[in-house]
Amino acid sequence: MEKIASLPRAHAETSASAHERVYRTLRTRIMHGELAPGEALTLRGIGKEFGVSMTPAREAVRRLVAEGALFLSSSGRVSTPELTNERIEELAALRALIEVELASRALPRAHMALIDRLQTINGVVAEMISKRDAVGYIRTNLEFHRTLYLRAQAPAMLAMAETVWLQLGPTMRSLYGRLGRTEPPHNHKLIIAALKAGDEPGLRLALRSDVTQGLRLLAT
Amino acid sequence: MEKIASLPRAHAETSASAHERVYRTLRTRIMHGELAPGEALTLRGIGKEFGVSMTPAREAVRRLVAEGALFLSSSGRVSTPELTNERIEELAALRALIEVELASRALPRAHMALIDRLQTINGVVAEMISKRDAVGYIRTNLEFHRTLYLRAQAPAMLAMAETVWLQLGPTMRSLYGRLGRTEPPHNHKLIIAALKAGDEPGLRLALRSDVTQGLRLLAT
DNA sequence: TTTGGCAATTTGTGATCACATGTCAGCCTA
DNA sequence: TAGGCTGACATGTGATCACAAATTGCCAAA
């Protein structure tokens, strides 16, 4: 960690600043459920892993805390959040509200190419389920939703939805671990069918089910 | 800015860390419309104003950028965002979605004490309008909404709503400047009436109008 | 007068340091 | 042996510095 400094973003390796790189990586990990709820992180540890000093690590962590992806204890320690059932219910309700709206806005713009792509992704989702790959399942499932919502041309709403996903990330993992293992993505098929038929009420219903069903079955 | 250091949180003056203090202050300013859209900020300037170094200033700014309260240019300069009409429409739709839900959840818990409080706040809102005090109007208007939503016992949703307010802050100011000056808070009266009557559909409608009407009248 | 370019200044980024606090293990005492 | 205390270590916070890039201002040339 000496003062070599002036290596001019060698080879456009990552193209972004250090804290951006750290932030992106951690964000993806959290959103995809690669970190367990309550898992602790340290600034020096993050810095060491990414080969940067504490400064960019701190900035990345602060950003994630601001988005609700990480929990900051009163003594300043950071960890992934352990959500209460009430909070999970709230976040599920938020998902339903925002994503139903996004899907509704995407519907009139959904052409065949999009539906084909969704079907392809859905195949990968099914594959991940059969492989019991929790992280892969979460990732492709979110990709399915994001692909649909991108058509809504509503970046602020999409960002909001992603923030909710982020907050649910660590919980998702342990959730889909205890959930029914092999159910096929039935709701996804309903979503695709509603898109094909241009059936907005059906789309809203299918989406609400897809978003809500998994999260409600925790009961704990 | 010398190394005095060990003053032990003298007198519990602010009770919080430096970056927290900076963050809170800036956040309030932005949410209340005290900063114009496109207004530039510098880390050293912030640090100077609050008597801190660049480090806590940077953390506060990062946090606000993560929440969408500040815009970060490609060269790293920060300023308040200048929202496009499309984005304003999106944010208004998000307000409607989330706040209608919050109000709906608050309705069964809304007792007389709450309604009285809302009426008192609404009186202040009217006073702010008659005084042409834009910042005061925004502040008390948000206080009206927050007071209602707190009853919903849904902190994640409330946080989401506040994030939207934050993003709209700078725009609000210039918006309510060019808007009709002296209209009384008619929708607020409708909201209160619906709360008294326990009329959920009416509450949803009144709230949607209140949230949406101002934001739609921009047209640029 | 206008425009192009160069230099000074401003500004963000990241590293490092000093320090206070929090955490935890091990030891001493009752 | 159990419980509390102490010390070492880990960790977050904030200040300062060096540096690169962007911005600005200024002067000269057309």
Coordinates of C-alpha atoms (C1' of nucleotides) in Angstrom, one line a residue, chain D residues 8-23:
Chain D
dA8 C1' -4.2 -6.1 24.6
dC9 C1' -6.1 -5.9 20.4
dA10 C1' -9.6 -4.7 16.9
dT11 C1' -12.3 -1.2 14.9
dG12 C1' -14.5 3.2 13.6
dT13 C1' -13.7 8.3 13.3
dG14 C1' -11.8 12.2 11.7
dA15 C1' -7.6 15.1 10.1
dT16 C1' -4.1 15.8 6.9
dC17 C1' -1.5 15.1 3.0
dA18 C1' -0.2 14.1 -1.9
dC19 C1' -1.8 13.8 -6.3
dA20 C1' -4.5 14.0 -10.6
dA21 C1' -8.1 15.9 -13.1
dA22 C1' -11.1 19.5 -14.0
dT23 C1' -12.3 24.2 -14.0

